[in-house]
Coordinates of C-alpha atoms in Angstrom, one line a residue:
M1 CA 173.3 228.3 50.7
R2 CA 173.8 224.8 51.9
I3 CA 176.4 224.1 49.3
F4 CA 178.5 227.2 50.3
K5 CA 178.3 226.3 53.9
Q6 CA 179.5 222.8 53.1
Y7 CA 182.7 224.2 51.6
E8 CA 183.1 227.1 54.0
K9 CA 186.6 225.8 55.1
V10 CA 187.8 225.9 51.5
Y11 CA 186.9 229.6 51.2
I12 CA 188.5 230.4 54.6
N13 CA 191.7 228.6 53.5
I14 CA 191.9 230.6 50.2
F15 CA 191.4 233.8 52.2
R16 CA 194.2 233.0 54.6
I17 CA 196.6 232.0 51.9
I18 CA 196.0 235.3 50.0
K19 CA 196.5 237.2 53.3
S20 CA 199.7 235.4 54.3
K21 CA 201.5 236.2 51.0
E22 CA 203.6 233.1 51.2
K23 CA 205.9 232.2 48.3
E24 CA 203.8 229.4 47.1
S25 CA 200.6 231.4 47.7
L26 CA 199.7 231.8 44.0
K27 CA 200.2 228.1 43.3
Q28 CA 198.2 227.2 46.4
I29 CA 195.4 229.6 45.5
V30 CA 195.0 228.1 42.0
C31 CA 194.9 224.5 43.5
N32 CA 192.3 225.4 46.0
I33 CA 190.2 227.2 43.5
L34 CA 190.3 224.2 41.2
C35 CA 189.3 221.9 44.0
L36 CA 186.5 224.2 45.0
V37 CA 185.2 224.3 41.4
L38 CA 185.4 220.5 41.2
L39 CA 183.5 220.0 44.5
L40 CA 180.8 222.5 43.5
N41 CA 180.3 220.8 40.2
I42 CA 180.0 217.4 41.9
A43 CA 177.5 218.9 44.4
A44 CA 175.5 220.5 41.6
C45 CA 175.3 217.2 39.7
G46 CA 174.2 215.4 42.8
S47 CA 171.5 218.0 43.3
K48 CA 170.2 217.6 39.7
T49 CA 170.1 213.8 40.1
E50 CA 168.2 214.2 43.4
K51 CA 165.8 216.5 41.7
K52 CA 165.2 214.1 38.8
E53 CA 164.6 211.2 41.2
N54 CA 162.1 213.3 43.1
L55 CA 160.2 214.0 39.9
L56 CA 159.8 210.3 39.3
N57 CA 156.9 208.5 41.1
S58 CA 155.6 211.9 42.4
T59 CA 152.1 211.6 41.0
D60 CA 149.1 211.9 43.3
H61 CA 146.7 209.7 41.3
L62 CA 146.4 206.3 39.5
N63 CA 143.2 206.0 37.4
I64 CA 142.4 202.4 36.4
A65 CA 140.0 201.4 33.6
K66 CA 138.2 198.1 34.1
Q67 CA 135.6 196.1 32.2
L68 CA 133.2 193.5 33.6
V69 CA 134.7 190.7 31.6
L70 CA 135.5 187.4 33.3
G71 CA 139.2 187.5 32.2
Y72 CA 139.5 190.9 33.9
I73 CA 138.0 189.8 37.3
P74 CA 141.5 190.1 39.0
L75 CA 141.1 193.9 38.8
Y76 CA 137.8 193.6 40.7
I77 CA 139.4 191.4 43.3
M78 CA 142.3 193.8 43.7
E79 CA 139.9 196.7 44.1
E80 CA 137.6 195.0 46.6
N81 CA 140.5 194.0 48.8
G82 CA 142.3 197.4 48.7
W83 CA 145.6 195.7 48.0
L84 CA 146.9 198.3 45.6
E85 CA 146.2 201.2 47.9
E86 CA 147.8 199.3 50.8
A87 CA 150.9 198.4 48.8
L88 CA 151.4 202.0 47.6
S89 CA 151.0 203.4 51.1
E90 CA 153.5 200.9 52.5
A91 CA 156.0 202.0 49.8
G92 CA 155.6 205.6 50.9
Y93 CA 153.3 206.9 48.1
D94 CA 150.4 209.1 48.7
V95 CA 148.4 208.1 45.6
K96 CA 144.6 208.2 45.2
V97 CA 143.5 205.1 43.2
K98 CA 140.3 205.4 41.2
Y99 CA 138.7 202.5 39.3
T100 CA 136.3 203.3 36.4
E101 CA 134.2 200.6 34.7
F102 CA 133.7 200.7 30.9
E103 CA 131.3 198.6 28.8
S104 CA 133.9 197.8 26.2
G105 CA 137.2 198.9 24.5
P106 CA 136.0 201.8 22.4
P107 CA 134.7 204.0 25.2
E108 CA 137.7 203.1 27.3
N109 CA 139.9 204.2 24.4
E110 CA 138.1 207.6 24.4
A111 CA 138.8 208.0 28.1
F112 CA 142.5 207.3 27.5
A113 CA 142.5 209.7 24.5
V114 CA 141.5 212.6 26.8
G115 CA 144.0 211.6 29.5
E116 CA 141.4 210.4 32.0
Q117 CA 142.9 206.9 32.5
D118 CA 146.4 205.8 33.3
I119 CA 146.2 202.0 33.2
G120 CA 143.6 199.7 31.8
V121 CA 142.7 196.3 30.4
M122 CA 141.2 195.6 26.9
G123 CA 141.3 193.3 23.9
N124 CA 144.1 193.4 21.3
V125 CA 142.1 195.1 18.6
P126 CA 141.0 198.2 20.6
A127 CA 144.4 198.5 22.1
I128 CA 146.2 198.6 18.7
S129 CA 143.4 200.8 17.2
G130 CA 144.1 203.3 19.9
I131 CA 147.8 203.3 19.1
A132 CA 147.1 203.7 15.4
A133 CA 144.8 206.7 16.2
G134 CA 147.7 208.5 17.9
Q135 CA 147.3 207.6 21.5
K136 CA 150.6 207.6 23.3
R137 CA 150.3 204.3 25.2
D138 CA 152.3 201.1 25.9
I139 CA 151.2 197.5 26.3
I140 CA 152.8 196.5 29.6
G141 CA 151.4 193.0 30.1
I142 CA 148.8 190.4 29.2
A143 CA 145.7 190.3 31.3
Y144 CA 144.6 187.0 29.9
N145 CA 144.7 184.8 26.8
G146 CA 144.0 181.3 25.6
E147 CA 143.3 179.3 22.5
K148 CA 140.0 178.2 23.9
T149 CA 138.7 181.7 24.8
L150 CA 137.2 182.3 21.3
G151 CA 135.2 180.2 18.9
I152 CA 133.0 179.9 15.8
L153 CA 129.6 178.5 16.5
V154 CA 127.0 177.2 14.0
Q155 CA 123.3 176.5 14.2
K156 CA 122.4 173.4 16.3
N157 CA 121.3 171.4 13.2
S158 CA 123.8 172.8 10.8
N159 CA 125.5 170.6 8.2
I160 CA 128.7 172.7 8.5
T161 CA 131.4 170.5 10.0
E162 CA 134.6 172.4 9.1
V163 CA 135.8 175.9 8.6
E164 CA 135.8 175.5 4.8
G165 CA 132.0 175.0 5.0
L166 CA 131.6 178.6 5.9
R167 CA 132.4 179.8 2.4
G168 CA 129.6 182.1 1.2
K169 CA 127.9 181.9 4.6
K170 CA 126.6 184.8 6.8
I171 CA 128.7 185.1 10.0
G172 CA 127.5 187.2 12.9
I173 CA 130.3 189.2 14.6
V174 CA 131.1 192.3 16.5
I175 CA 132.9 194.3 13.8
G176 CA 136.2 195.8 15.1
S177 CA 136.5 193.4 18.0
I178 CA 139.0 190.7 18.8
A179 CA 136.5 188.2 17.3
Q180 CA 137.1 189.7 13.8
D181 CA 140.8 189.2 14.2
F182 CA 140.1 185.6 15.4
L183 CA 137.8 184.8 12.5
N184 CA 140.4 186.1 10.0
A185 CA 143.1 183.8 11.6
M186 CA 140.8 180.8 11.4
L187 CA 139.8 181.4 7.8
E188 CA 143.5 181.9 6.7
N189 CA 144.4 178.7 8.5
S190 CA 141.9 176.9 6.2
G191 CA 143.1 178.6 3.0
M192 CA 140.3 181.2 3.0
E193 CA 139.9 185.0 3.2
M194 CA 137.5 187.4 4.8
S195 CA 136.0 188.1 1.4
D196 CA 134.9 184.4 1.3
V197 CA 132.2 185.1 3.9
E198 CA 129.6 187.7 4.6
L199 CA 130.0 189.5 7.9
I200 CA 126.9 190.6 9.7
N201 CA 127.6 193.3 12.4
L202 CA 125.8 192.4 15.6
G203 CA 126.0 193.4 19.2
V204 CA 127.1 190.9 21.8
S205 CA 123.6 190.4 23.1
E206 CA 122.2 189.9 19.6
L207 CA 124.4 187.0 18.6
E208 CA 122.5 184.2 20.3
T209 CA 119.1 185.3 18.9
A210 CA 120.5 185.7 15.4
L211 CA 121.9 182.2 15.4
L212 CA 118.8 180.7 17.0
T213 CA 116.5 182.4 14.5
E214 CA 118.7 181.5 11.5
Q215 CA 119.5 185.1 10.6
V216 CA 123.1 184.0 10.4
D217 CA 124.7 180.7 9.6
A218 CA 127.4 181.1 12.3
V219 CA 128.8 183.5 14.9
A220 CA 132.3 184.2 16.0
M221 CA 132.5 185.1 19.7
W222 CA 134.6 185.0 22.9
N223 CA 133.8 183.5 26.3
P224 CA 131.6 183.5 28.3
T225 CA 129.0 184.3 25.5
M226 CA 130.4 181.4 23.5
L227 CA 129.8 179.0 26.3
K228 CA 126.4 180.4 27.1
I229 CA 125.2 179.9 23.6
C230 CA 126.3 176.2 23.8
A231 CA 124.7 175.8 27.2
D232 CA 121.4 177.3 26.0
E233 CA 121.6 174.8 23.0
A234 CA 121.3 177.8 20.6
G235 CA 124.3 176.6 18.7
I236 CA 127.2 174.2 18.7
L237 CA 131.0 174.8 18.6
L238 CA 132.5 174.4 15.2
V239 CA 136.1 175.3 16.2
D240 CA 138.0 177.3 18.7
G241 CA 141.5 178.8 18.4
T242 CA 143.5 175.8 19.4
G243 CA 146.8 175.7 17.5
V244 CA 146.0 178.9 15.6
Y245 CA 145.0 181.9 17.8
A246 CA 146.2 183.0 21.2
G247 CA 143.4 185.5 22.0
E248 CA 145.5 188.3 23.6
N249 CA 143.8 190.6 26.0
V250 CA 146.3 193.2 27.2
I251 CA 147.2 195.6 30.0
V252 CA 147.7 199.1 28.6
A253 CA 149.2 202.2 30.2
N254 CA 149.6 205.8 29.3
K255 CA 153.2 206.1 28.0
E256 CA 153.9 209.4 29.9
Y257 CA 152.5 207.9 33.2
T258 CA 154.8 204.8 33.0
S259 CA 157.9 206.8 32.1
Q260 CA 157.3 209.2 35.1
N261 CA 156.0 206.7 37.6
P262 CA 157.8 203.4 36.9
D263 CA 157.8 202.2 40.6
I264 CA 154.1 202.9 41.0
V265 CA 153.3 200.9 37.8
R266 CA 155.6 198.1 39.1
I267 CA 153.6 198.0 42.3
F268 CA 150.3 197.8 40.3
M269 CA 151.6 194.9 38.3
E270 CA 152.7 193.1 41.5
Q271 CA 149.2 193.5 43.0
Y272 CA 147.5 192.4 39.8
K273 CA 149.6 189.2 39.8
R274 CA 148.5 188.8 43.5
A275 CA 144.9 189.1 42.4
V276 CA 145.4 186.6 39.6
D277 CA 146.8 184.1 42.0
E278 CA 143.9 184.6 44.4
L279 CA 141.4 184.0 41.6
K280 CA 143.2 180.8 40.4
S281 CA 143.2 179.5 44.0
D282 CA 139.4 179.5 44.3
F283 CA 137.5 179.4 41.0
D284 CA 134.5 177.8 42.7
G285 CA 134.3 180.5 45.4
Y286 CA 134.6 183.4 42.9
A287 CA 132.1 181.8 40.5
E288 CA 129.6 181.7 43.4
K289 CA 130.3 185.4 44.0
Y290 CA 130.2 186.7 40.5
S291 CA 127.4 184.5 39.1
D292 CA 124.7 186.9 40.2
V293 CA 126.7 189.9 39.0
T294 CA 127.2 188.5 35.5
G295 CA 124.0 186.6 35.2
L296 CA 125.9 183.5 34.2
S297 CA 125.9 180.1 35.8
K298 CA 128.8 179.0 38.1
E299 CA 129.6 176.3 35.6
I300 CA 130.1 178.8 32.7
L301 CA 132.3 181.0 34.9
I302 CA 134.5 178.2 36.0
Q303 CA 134.9 176.8 32.5
T304 CA 135.7 180.2 31.2
W305 CA 138.5 180.7 33.7
E306 CA 139.8 177.1 33.2
N307 CA 140.1 177.8 29.5
S308 CA 142.0 181.0 30.1
N309 CA 145.6 181.8 30.9
F310 CA 146.6 184.7 33.1
P311 CA 150.2 185.3 32.3
V312 CA 150.4 189.0 33.4
V313 CA 153.9 189.4 31.9
L314 CA 154.7 189.9 28.2
T315 CA 156.7 187.4 26.1
E316 CA 158.2 187.3 22.6
K317 CA 155.3 185.0 21.7
D318 CA 152.8 187.7 22.7
Q319 CA 154.8 190.2 20.5
E320 CA 154.4 187.9 17.5
E321 CA 150.7 187.6 18.1
L322 CA 150.2 191.3 18.5
E323 CA 152.2 192.0 15.3
K324 CA 149.9 189.7 13.4
T325 CA 146.9 191.6 14.7
A326 CA 148.4 194.9 13.8
K327 CA 149.1 193.7 10.3
F328 CA 145.5 192.3 9.9
L329 CA 143.9 195.6 11.1
Y330 CA 146.0 197.6 8.6
D331 CA 145.4 195.2 5.7
Q332 CA 141.7 195.3 6.3
D333 CA 141.7 199.1 6.5
L334 CA 140.4 198.9 10.1
I335 CA 143.2 201.3 11.1
N336 CA 144.7 204.0 8.9
A337 CA 148.3 203.7 9.9
E338 CA 150.8 200.9 10.2
V339 CA 151.9 200.1 13.8
D340 CA 155.3 198.9 14.7
M341 CA 154.5 197.0 17.8
M342 CA 158.0 197.0 19.2
E343 CA 157.7 200.7 19.8
Y344 CA 154.7 200.1 22.0
L345 CA 155.6 197.0 23.9
D346 CA 157.2 197.7 27.3
F347 CA 158.9 194.6 28.7
T348 CA 160.1 196.6 31.8
F349 CA 157.5 195.1 34.0
S350 CA 158.0 191.6 32.6
G351 CA 161.6 191.2 33.8
K352 CA 163.0 192.0 30.4
E353 CA 164.8 195.3 29.6

């Protein structure tokens, strides 16, 4: 009705011309009809475009998955300050933000699989495992990484002084975690393979005891557990990932959510970066705050953060690292399908189209 009212004068003009029976009336009628059709088509296209724009960023929720891992603390800072809710409201979005804490990547993957989460943080291995299992998700950023974020530790009085000395030894590890990918990279860098060592599957809380009681010869682990084992003098660092392994921990998002709500996701990434900057500005203060929560000393928290990078954005270097991880998982039969990482890396929120 609005469109017809907009072009009411055209209709009236056509009617008058028909009624006047002027010599050029037929020609004028045709011209006016063609103009009317053209204008109506333009209006219709504009209406469709407006409708499409209205469908974008029209969600009423943003469900965020978090883990109480030191590298993911920016999510906790963002939540506690209400920055995301504030930024969304200022941008005109009526979106309910809900944060849900998970113990590790696997249960978080399960929540993504049933559509309960929109954005989350996790290690490279569970992120790629979820993709291989058929989850429609994108990796939209890097929560944290760092060559000193993972390491191989040996017994305090061990005579193992280099990676080659691990041949034939028992290594405690969380099977299917980022530590397994890290260990593989370190072995390959020393001309070895996973088959050259014996893997002992342990929980995170079991690693220190296993090393201390000599159930294993070494453990491969990430911070802060790695630093805690050293601080407790239960083991010593043999090698970290310097020069070999980047230790990618990613920001993942439901593919459908990002495609339908790009501006909302952009605002999330901006506020995540704001929280990262806040953490980096006061390691000491946040170490004091989270020491009791994590049960770790301030010194371990500060050292963990100092050894970590918080890039947020994706780079081509990250792409290369994630492609290596995907290949490793497939070659080791840890996933049942090859994953082309380029199909699942969304650089939109990293300033790269």
